[in-house]
mmCIF file of C-alpha atoms in Angstrom:
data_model
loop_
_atom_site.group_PDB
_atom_site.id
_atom_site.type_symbol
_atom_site.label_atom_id
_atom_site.label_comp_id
_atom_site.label_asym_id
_atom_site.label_seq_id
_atom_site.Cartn_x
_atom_site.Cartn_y
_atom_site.Cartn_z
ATOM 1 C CA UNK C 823 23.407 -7.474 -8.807
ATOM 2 C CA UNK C 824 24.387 -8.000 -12.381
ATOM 3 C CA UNK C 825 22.763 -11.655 -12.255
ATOM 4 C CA UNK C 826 19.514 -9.510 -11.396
ATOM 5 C CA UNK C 827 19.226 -9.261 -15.771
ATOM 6 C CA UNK C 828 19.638 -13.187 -16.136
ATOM 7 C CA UNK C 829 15.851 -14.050 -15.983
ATOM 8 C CA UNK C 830 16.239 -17.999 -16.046
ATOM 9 C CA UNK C 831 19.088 -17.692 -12.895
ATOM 10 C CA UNK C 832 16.374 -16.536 -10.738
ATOM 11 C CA UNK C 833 15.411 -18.479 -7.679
ATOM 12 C CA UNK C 834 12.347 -19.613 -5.853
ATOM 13 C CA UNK C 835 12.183 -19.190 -2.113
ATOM 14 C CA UNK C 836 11.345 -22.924 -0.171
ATOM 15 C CA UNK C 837 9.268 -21.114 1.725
ATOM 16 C CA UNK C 838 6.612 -17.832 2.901
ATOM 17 C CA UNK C 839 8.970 -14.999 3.660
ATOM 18 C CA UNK C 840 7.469 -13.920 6.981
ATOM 19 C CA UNK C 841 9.329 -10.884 7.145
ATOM 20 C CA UNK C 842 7.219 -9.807 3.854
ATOM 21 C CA UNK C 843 4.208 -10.499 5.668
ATOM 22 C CA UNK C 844 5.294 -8.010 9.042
ATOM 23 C CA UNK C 845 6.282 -5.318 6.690
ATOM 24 C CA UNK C 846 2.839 -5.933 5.087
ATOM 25 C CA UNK C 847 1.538 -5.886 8.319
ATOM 26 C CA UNK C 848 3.042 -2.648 9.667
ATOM 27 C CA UNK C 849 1.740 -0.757 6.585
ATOM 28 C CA UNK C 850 -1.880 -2.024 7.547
ATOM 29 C CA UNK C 851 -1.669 -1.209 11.188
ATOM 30 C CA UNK C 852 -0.511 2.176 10.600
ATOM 31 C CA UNK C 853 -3.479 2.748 7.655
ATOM 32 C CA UNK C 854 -6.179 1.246 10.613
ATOM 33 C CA UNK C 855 -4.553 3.774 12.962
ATOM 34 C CA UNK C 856 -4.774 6.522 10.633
ATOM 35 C CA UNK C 857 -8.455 5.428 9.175
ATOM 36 C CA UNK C 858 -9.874 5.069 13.259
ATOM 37 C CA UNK C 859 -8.674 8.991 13.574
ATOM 38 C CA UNK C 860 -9.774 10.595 10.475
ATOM 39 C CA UNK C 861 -12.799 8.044 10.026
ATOM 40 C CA UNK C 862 -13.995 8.994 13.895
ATOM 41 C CA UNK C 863 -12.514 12.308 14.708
ATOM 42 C CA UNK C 864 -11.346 13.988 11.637
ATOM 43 C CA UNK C 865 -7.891 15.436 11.001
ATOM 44 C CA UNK C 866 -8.700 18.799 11.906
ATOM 45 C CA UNK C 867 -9.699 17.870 15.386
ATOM 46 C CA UNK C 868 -6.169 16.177 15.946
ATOM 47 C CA UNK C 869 -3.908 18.518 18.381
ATOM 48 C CA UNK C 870 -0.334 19.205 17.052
ATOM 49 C CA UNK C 871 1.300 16.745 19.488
ATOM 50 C CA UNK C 872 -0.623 14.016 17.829
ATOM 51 C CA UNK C 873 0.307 15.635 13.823
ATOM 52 C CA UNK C 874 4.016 15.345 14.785
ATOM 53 C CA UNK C 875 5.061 12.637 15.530
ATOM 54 C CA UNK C 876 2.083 10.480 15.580
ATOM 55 C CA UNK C 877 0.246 11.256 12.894
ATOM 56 C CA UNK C 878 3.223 11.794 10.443
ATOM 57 C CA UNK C 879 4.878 8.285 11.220
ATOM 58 C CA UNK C 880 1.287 6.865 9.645
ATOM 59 C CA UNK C 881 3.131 8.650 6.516
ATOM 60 C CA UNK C 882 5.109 5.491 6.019
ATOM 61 C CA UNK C 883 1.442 3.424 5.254
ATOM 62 C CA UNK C 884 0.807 3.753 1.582
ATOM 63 C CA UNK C 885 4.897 3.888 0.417
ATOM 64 C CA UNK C 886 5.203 0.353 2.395
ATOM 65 C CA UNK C 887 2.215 -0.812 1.477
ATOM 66 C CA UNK C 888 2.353 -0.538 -2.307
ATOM 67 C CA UNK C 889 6.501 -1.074 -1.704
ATOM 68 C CA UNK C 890 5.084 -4.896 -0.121
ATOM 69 C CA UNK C 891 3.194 -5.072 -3.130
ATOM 70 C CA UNK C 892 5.739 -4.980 -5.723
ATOM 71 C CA UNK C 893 7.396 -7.162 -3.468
ATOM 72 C CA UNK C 894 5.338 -9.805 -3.234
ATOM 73 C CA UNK C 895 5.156 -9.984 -6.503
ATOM 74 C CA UNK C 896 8.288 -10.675 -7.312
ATOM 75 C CA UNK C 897 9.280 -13.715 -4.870
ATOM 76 C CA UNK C 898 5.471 -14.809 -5.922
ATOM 77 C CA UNK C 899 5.213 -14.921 -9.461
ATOM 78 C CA UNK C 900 8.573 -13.564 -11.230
ATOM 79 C CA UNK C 901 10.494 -17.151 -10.482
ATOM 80 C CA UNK C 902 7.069 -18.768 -12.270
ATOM 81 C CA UNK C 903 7.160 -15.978 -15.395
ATOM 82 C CA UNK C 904 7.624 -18.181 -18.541
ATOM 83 C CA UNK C 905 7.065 -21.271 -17.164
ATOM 84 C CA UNK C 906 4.516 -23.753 -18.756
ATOM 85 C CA UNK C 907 2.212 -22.579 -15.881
ATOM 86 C CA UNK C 908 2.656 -19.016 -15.973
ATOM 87 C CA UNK C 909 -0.896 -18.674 -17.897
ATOM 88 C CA UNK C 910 -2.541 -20.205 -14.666
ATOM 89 C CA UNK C 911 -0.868 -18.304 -12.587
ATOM 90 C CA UNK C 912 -1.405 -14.874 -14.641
ATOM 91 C CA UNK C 913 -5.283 -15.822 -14.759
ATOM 92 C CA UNK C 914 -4.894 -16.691 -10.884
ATOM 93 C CA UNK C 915 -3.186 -12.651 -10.738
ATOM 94 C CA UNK C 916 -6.363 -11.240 -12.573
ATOM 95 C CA UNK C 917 -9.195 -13.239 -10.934
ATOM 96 C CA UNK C 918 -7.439 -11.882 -7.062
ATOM 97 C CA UNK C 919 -7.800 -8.082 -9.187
ATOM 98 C CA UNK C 920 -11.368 -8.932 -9.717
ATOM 99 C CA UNK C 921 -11.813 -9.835 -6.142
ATOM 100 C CA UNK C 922 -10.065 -7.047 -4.866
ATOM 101 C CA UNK C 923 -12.295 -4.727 -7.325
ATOM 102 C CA UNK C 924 -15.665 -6.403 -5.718
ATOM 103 C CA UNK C 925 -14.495 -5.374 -2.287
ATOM 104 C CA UNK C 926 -13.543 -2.108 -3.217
ATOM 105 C CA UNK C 927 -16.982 -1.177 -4.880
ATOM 106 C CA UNK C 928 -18.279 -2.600 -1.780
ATOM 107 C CA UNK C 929 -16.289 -1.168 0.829
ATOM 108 C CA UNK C 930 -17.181 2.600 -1.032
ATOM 109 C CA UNK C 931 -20.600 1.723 -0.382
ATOM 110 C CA UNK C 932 -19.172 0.880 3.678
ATOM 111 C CA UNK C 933 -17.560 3.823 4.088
ATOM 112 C CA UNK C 934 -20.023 6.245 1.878
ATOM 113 C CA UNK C 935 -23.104 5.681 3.223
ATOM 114 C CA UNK C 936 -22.774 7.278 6.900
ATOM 115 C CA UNK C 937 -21.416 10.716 4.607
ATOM 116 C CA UNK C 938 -23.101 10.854 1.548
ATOM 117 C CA UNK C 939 -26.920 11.014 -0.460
ATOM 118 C CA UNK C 940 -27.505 7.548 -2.517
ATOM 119 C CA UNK C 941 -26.574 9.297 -5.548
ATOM 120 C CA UNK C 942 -22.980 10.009 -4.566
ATOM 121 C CA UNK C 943 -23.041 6.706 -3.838
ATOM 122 C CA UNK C 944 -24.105 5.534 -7.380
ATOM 123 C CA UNK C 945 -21.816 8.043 -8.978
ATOM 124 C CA UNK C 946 -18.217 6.854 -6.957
ATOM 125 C CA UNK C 947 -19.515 3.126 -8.087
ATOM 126 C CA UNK C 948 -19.905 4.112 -11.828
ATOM 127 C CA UNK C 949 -16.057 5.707 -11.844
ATOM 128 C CA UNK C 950 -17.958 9.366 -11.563
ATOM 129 C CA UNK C 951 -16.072 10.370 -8.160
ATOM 130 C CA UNK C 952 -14.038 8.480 -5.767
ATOM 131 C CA UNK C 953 -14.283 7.728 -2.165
ATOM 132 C CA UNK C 954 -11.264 8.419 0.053
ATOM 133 C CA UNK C 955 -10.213 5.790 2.582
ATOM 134 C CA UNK C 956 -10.867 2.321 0.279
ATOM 135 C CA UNK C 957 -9.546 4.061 -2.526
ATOM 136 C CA UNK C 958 -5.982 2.207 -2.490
ATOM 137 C CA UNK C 959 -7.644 -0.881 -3.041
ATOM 138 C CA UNK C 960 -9.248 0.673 -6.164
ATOM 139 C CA UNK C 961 -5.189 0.798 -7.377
ATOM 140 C CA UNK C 962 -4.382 -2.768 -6.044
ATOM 141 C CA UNK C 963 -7.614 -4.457 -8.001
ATOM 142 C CA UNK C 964 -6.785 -2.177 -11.396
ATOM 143 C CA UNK C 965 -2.875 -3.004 -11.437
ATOM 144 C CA UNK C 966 -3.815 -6.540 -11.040
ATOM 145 C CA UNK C 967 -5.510 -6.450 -14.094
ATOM 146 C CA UNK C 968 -2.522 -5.452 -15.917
ATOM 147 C CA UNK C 969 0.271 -5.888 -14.350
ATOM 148 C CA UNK C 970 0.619 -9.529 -15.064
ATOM 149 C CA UNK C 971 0.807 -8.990 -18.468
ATOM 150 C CA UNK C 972 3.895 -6.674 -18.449
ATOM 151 C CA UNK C 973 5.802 -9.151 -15.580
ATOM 152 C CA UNK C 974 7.121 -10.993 -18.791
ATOM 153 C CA UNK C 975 8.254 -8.228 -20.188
ATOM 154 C CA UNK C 976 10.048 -6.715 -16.901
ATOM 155 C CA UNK C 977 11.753 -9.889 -16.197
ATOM 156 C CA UNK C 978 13.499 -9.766 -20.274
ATOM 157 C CA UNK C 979 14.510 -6.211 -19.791
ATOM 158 C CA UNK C 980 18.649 -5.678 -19.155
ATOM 159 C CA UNK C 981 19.083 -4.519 -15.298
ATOM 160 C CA UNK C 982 20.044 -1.570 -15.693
ATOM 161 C CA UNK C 983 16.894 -0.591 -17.775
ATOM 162 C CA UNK C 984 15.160 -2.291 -14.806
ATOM 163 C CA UNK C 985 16.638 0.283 -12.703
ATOM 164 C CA UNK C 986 16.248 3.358 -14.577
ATOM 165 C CA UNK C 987 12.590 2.615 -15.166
ATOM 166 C CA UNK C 988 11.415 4.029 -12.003
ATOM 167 C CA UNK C 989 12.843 7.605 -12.391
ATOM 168 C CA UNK C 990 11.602 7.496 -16.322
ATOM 169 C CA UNK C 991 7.911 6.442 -15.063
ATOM 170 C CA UNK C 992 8.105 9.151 -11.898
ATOM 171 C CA UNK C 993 8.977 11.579 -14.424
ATOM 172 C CA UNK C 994 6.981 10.839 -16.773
ATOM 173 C CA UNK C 995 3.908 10.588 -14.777
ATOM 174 C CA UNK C 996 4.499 14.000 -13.450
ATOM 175 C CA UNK C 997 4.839 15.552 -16.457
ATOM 176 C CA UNK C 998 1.224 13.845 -17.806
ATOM 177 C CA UNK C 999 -0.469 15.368 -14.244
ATOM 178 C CA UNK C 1000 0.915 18.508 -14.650
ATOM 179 C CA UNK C 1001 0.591 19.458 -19.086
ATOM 180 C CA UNK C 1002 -1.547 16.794 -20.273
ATOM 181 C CA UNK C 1003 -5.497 16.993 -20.210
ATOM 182 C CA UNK C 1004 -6.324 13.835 -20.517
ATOM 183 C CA UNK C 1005 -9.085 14.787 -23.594
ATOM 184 C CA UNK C 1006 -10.862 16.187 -20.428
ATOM 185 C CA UNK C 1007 -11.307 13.456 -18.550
ATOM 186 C CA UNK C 1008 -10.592 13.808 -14.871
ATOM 187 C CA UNK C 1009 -11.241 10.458 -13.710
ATOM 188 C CA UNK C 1010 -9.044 8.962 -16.219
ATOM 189 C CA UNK C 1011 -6.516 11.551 -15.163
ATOM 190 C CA UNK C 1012 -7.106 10.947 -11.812
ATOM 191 C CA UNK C 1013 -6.908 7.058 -12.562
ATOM 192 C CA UNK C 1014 -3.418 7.485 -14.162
ATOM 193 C CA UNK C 1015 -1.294 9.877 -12.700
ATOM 194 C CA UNK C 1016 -3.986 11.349 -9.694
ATOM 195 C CA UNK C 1017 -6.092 15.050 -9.833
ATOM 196 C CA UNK C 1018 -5.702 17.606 -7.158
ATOM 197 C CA UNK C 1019 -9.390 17.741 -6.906
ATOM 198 C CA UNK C 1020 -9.859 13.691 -6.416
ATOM 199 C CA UNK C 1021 -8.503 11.540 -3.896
ATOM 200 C CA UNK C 1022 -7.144 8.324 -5.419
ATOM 201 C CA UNK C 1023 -3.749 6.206 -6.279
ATOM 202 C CA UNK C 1024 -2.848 6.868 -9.585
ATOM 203 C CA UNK C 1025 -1.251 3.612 -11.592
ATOM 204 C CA UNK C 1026 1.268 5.540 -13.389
ATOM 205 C CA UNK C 1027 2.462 8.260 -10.702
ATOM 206 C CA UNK C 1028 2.923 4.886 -8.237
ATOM 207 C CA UNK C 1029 3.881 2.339 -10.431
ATOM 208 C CA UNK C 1030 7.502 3.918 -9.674
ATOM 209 C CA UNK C 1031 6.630 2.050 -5.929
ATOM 210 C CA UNK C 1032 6.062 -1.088 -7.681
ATOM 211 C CA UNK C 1033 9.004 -1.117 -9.863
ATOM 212 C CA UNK C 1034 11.096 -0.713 -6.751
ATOM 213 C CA UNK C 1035 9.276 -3.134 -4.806
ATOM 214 C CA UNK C 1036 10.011 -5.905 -8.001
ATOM 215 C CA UNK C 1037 14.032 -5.048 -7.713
ATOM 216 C CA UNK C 1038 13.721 -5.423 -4.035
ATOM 217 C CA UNK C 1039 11.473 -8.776 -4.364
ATOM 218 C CA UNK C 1040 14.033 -9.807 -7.297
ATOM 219 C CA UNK C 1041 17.351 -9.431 -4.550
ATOM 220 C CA UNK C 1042 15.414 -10.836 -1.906
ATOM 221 C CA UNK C 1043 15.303 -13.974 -3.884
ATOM 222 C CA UNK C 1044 18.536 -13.991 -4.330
ATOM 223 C CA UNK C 1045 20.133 -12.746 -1.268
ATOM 224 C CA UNK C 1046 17.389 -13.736 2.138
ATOM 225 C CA UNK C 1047 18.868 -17.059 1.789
ATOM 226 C CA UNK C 1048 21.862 -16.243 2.979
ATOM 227 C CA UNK C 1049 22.786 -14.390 6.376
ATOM 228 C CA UNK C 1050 25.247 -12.555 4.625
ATOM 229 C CA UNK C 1051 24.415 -11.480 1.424
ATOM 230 C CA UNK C 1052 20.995 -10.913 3.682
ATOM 231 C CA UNK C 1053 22.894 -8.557 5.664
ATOM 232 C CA UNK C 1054 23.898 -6.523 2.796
ATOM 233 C CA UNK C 1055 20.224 -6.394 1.761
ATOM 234 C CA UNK C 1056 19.330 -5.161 4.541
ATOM 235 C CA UNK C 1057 22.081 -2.088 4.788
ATOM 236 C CA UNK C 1058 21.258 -1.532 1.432
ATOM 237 C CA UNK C 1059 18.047 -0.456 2.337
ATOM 238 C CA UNK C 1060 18.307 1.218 5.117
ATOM 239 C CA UNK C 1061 21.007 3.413 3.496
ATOM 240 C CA UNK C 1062 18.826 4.246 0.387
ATOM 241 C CA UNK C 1063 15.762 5.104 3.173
ATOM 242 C CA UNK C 1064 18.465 7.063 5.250
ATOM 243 C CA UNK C 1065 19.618 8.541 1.613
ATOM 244 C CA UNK C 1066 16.070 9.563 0.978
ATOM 245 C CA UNK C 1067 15.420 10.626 4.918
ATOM 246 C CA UNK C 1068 18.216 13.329 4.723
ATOM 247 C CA UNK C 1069 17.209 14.429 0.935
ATOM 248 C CA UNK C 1070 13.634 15.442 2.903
ATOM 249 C CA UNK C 1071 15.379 16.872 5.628
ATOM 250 C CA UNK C 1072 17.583 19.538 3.132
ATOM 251 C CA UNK C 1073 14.296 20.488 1.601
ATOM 252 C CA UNK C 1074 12.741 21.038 5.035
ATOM 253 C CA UNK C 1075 15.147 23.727 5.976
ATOM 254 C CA UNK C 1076 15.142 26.213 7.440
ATOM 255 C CA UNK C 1077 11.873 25.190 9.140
ATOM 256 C CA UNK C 1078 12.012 21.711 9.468
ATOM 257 C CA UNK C 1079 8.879 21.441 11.805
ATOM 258 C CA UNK C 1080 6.693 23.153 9.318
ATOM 259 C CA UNK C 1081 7.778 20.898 6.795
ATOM 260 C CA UNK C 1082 6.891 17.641 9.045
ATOM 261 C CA UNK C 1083 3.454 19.378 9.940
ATOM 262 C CA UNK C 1084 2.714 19.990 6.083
ATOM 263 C CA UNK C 1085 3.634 15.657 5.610
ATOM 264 C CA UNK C 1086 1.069 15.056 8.511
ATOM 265 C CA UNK C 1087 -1.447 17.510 6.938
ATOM 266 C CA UNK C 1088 -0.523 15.084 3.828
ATOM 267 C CA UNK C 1089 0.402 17.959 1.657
ATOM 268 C CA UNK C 1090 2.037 16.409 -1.522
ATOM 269 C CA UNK C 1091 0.460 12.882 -1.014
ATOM 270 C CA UNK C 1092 -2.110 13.407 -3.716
ATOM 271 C CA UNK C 1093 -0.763 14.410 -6.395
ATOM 272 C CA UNK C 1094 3.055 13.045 -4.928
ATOM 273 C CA UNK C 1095 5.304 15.524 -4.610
ATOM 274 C CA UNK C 1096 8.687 15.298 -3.929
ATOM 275 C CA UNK C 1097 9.267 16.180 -0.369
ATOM 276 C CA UNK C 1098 6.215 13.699 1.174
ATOM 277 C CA UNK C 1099 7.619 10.817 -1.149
ATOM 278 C CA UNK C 1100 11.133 11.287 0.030
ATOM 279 C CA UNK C 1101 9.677 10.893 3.759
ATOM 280 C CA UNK C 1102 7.303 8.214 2.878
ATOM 281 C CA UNK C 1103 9.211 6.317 0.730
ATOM 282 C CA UNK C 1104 12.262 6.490 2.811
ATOM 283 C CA UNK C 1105 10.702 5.459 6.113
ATOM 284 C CA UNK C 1106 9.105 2.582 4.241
ATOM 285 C CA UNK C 1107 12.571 1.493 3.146
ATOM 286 C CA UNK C 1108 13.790 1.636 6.520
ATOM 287 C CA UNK C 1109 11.257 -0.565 7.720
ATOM 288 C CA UNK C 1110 11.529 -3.336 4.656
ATOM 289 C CA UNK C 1111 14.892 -3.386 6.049
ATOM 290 C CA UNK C 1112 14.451 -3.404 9.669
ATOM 291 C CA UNK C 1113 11.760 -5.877 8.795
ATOM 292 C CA UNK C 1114 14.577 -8.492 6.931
ATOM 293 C CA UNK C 1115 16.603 -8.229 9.484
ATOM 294 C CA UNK C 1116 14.686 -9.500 11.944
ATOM 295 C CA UNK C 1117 13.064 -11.954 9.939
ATOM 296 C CA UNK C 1118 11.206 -14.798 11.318
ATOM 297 C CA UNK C 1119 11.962 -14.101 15.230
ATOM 298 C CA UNK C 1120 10.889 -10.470 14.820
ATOM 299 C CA UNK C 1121 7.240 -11.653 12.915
ATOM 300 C CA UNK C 1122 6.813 -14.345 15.660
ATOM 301 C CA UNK C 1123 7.605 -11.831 18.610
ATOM 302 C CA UNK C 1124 5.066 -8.857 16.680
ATOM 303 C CA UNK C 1125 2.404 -11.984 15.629
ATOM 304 C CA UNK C 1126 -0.612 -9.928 15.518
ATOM 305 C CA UNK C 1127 1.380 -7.567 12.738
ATOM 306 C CA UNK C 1128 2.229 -10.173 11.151
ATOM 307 C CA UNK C 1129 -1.055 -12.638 11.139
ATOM 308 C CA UNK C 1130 -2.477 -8.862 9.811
ATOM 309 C CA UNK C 1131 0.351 -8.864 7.218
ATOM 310 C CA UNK C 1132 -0.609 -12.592 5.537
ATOM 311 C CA UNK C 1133 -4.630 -11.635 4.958
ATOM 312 C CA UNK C 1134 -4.398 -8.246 3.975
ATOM 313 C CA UNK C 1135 -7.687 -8.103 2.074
ATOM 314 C CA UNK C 1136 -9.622 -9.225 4.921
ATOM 315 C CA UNK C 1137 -7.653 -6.892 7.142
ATOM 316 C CA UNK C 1138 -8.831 -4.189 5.068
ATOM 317 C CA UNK C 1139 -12.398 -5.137 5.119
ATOM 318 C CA UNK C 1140 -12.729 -5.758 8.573
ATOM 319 C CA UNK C 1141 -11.689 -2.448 9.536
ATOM 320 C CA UNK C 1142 -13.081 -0.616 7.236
ATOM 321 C CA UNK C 1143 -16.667 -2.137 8.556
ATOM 322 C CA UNK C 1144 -15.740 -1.480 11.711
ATOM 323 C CA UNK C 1145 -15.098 2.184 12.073
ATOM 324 C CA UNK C 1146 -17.496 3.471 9.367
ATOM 325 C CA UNK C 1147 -20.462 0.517 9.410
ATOM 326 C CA UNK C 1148 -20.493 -0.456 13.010
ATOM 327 C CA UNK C 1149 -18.724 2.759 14.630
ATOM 328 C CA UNK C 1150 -20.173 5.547 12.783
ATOM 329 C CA UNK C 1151 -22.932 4.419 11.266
ATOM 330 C CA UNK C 1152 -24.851 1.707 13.747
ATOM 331 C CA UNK C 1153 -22.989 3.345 17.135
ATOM 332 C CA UNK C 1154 -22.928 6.919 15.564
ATOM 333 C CA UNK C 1155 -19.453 7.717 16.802
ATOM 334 C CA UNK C 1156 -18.648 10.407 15.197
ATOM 335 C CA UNK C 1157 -16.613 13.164 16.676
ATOM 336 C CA UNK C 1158 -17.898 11.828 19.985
ATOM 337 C CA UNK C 1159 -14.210 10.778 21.690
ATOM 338 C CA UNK C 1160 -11.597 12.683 22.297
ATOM 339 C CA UNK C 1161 -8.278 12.504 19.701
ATOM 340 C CA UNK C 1162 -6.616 9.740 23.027
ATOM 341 C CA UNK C 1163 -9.441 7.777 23.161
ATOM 342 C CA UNK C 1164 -9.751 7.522 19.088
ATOM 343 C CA UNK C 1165 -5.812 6.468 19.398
ATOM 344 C CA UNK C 1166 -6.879 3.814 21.873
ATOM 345 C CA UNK C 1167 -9.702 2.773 19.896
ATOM 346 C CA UNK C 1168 -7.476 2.679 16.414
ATOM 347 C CA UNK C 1169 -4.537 0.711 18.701
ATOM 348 C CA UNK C 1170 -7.308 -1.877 19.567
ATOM 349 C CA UNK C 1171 -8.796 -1.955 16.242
ATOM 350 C CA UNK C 1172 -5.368 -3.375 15.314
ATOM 351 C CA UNK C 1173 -5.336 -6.388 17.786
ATOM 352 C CA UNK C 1174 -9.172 -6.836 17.257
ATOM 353 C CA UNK C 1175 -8.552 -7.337 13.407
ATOM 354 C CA UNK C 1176 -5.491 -9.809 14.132
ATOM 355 C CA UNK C 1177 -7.759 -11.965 15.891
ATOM 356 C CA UNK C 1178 -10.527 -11.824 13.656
ATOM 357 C CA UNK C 1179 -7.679 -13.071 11.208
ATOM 358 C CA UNK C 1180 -6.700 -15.639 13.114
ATOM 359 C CA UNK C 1181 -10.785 -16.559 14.370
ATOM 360 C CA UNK C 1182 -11.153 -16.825 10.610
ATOM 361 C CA UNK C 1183 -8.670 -18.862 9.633
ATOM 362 C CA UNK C 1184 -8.821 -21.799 12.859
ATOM 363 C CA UNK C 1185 -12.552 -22.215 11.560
ATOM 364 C CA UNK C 1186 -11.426 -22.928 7.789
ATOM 365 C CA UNK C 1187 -8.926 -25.301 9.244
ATOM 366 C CA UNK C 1188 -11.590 -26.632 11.629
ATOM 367 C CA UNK C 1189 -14.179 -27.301 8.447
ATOM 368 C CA UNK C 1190 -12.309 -28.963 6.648
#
């Protein structure tokens, strides 16, 4: 770990860690799952045997996904930071944010306009409210924006302030949420560090996420090489997720099962609060692990997770349109299946969006 501080010892992978696609692609299927139930159904209409443990392992989504992101990151750009063609590759960073910000204006039009008056509308595209089930890709296209200019910075910094940065930004971001106003401006509060009475991802309280994911990305470079030092990776990992598993279990007592229902019912995702980011965060871990373990065998044998996992921006558009364009609004689905026929239609969702992936992709290799 010490050579983790050395910024010009770091590596470049020879090739597309598929592994970092699967886990990409895990957090995605669970989101479609989740989006297909609340987007058709509604959470309230979900019986308790499909809260706990169904609906709660979808808990893992947004810690993995964001976890991915810091991730890819690092095995993508860090080895390039301070390079002659690091400017490129920063402007190549910031044009993908742009992109990403396009889609998520127009996927809050997507999902909006089955719900809401055109006003509301107007409003969550002028920053005035926010939407709910596109808004993480309202955090992916802002932190794109900046984040490339602070990668320089992160890779200079001595490991262990690398290490200690995302308890000082966790803290610090919960501390701005709960005693600073913000000169009382909700949306930027709920921009930075989230608002009870909005629903987004705020860049400060989950930049902790992306820290993480960047010392993750930064060993994987090092270590996936390697079967053994891959190995240790990998029990790492999983021991921290255990680690953070069993920290939400001693705050769950003495009534454990209340405490999972309360994760399902997402209490303490927005604002974070300790005991859902314990069980989100930790279950994501355990995955990222699981997921380097298995490697390339374990993304060939679950292909449609991982062909999911390398276009996640047209996963995430496609299903979006899906449930709340063609389901809700063309087919007017809502609340029209029952909570086992919404699971089947999320499960299929999942396949359906693999293959439009994969449809997609043979005809830009056909054109060409």
């Amino acid at each position: 770990m010490i050579g983790l501080s050395q910024r010009p010892q770091l590596p470049s992978l020879p090739a597309r860690v598929e592994a970092i696609d699967l886990a990409r692609g895990i957090a995605i299927a669970l989101m479609i799952l989740s989006h297909a139930v609340s987007g058709l159904l509604g959470i309230r209409q979900v019986p308790d045997w499909g809260m706990v443990p169904i609906h709660l392992l979808t808990k893992f989504s947004s810690s993995l996904f964001i976890l991915v992101f810091g991730i890819a990151l690092a095995v993508a750009f860090l080895p390039k930071v301070d390079t002659p063609g690091w400017p490129q590759r920063r402007l190549k960073l910031m044009l993908r944010g742009l992109e990403v910000l396009f889609w998520y204006k127009a996927l809050t039009i997507v999902e909006m306009l089955p719900l809401f008056p055109p006003q509301d509308i107007l409003e969550a595209l002028l920053y005035q409210r926010f939407a709910i089930w596109v808004e993480i890709l309202g955090f992916y296209a802002l932190a794109l924006l900046w984040l490339p200019w602070v990668l320089p910075l992160w890779c200079r910094m001595p490991l262990w302030t690398r290490l200690l940065a995302p308890v000082v930004v966790g803290v610090l971001s919960v501390m701005l949420e709960r005693h600073f106003h913000f000169w009382g401006s909700e949306i930027l509060k709920a921009l930075l560090v989230e608002d009870a009475d909005h629903y987004t991802w705020g860049q400060l309280s989950r930049l902790p996420l992306v820290m993480l994911g960047l010392l993750i990305g930064e060993a994987v470079l090092r270590w996936y090489g390697e079967p053994a030092t891959r190995r240790r990776l990998v029990a790492c990992l999983a021991g921290i997720g255990a680690v953070f598993l069993i920290g939400f279990a001693a705050l769950s007592l003495p009534e454990p099962y209340e405490a999972l229902m309360a994760v399902a019912w997402n209490a303490g995702k927005h604002p974070p609060e300790v005991p859902f980011m314990l069980f989100s965060t930790g279950g994501a871990l355990v995955i990222m692990a699981l997921c380097l373990l298995g490697g390339r065998r374990a993304a060939i044998w679950l292909k449609p997770l991982s062909v999911i996992g390398s276009d996640a921006l047209r996963a995430f558009i496609f299903h979006i349109v899906v449930i709340f364009l063609v389901l809700r609004l063309l087919l007017g689905a809502w609340q029209v299946y029952s909570y086992p026929q919404v699971l089947a239609i999320g499960l299929a969702l999942i396949l359906l969006t693999a293959g439009w992936i994969a449809l997609m992709r043979w005809f830009r290799e056909r054109s060409r």
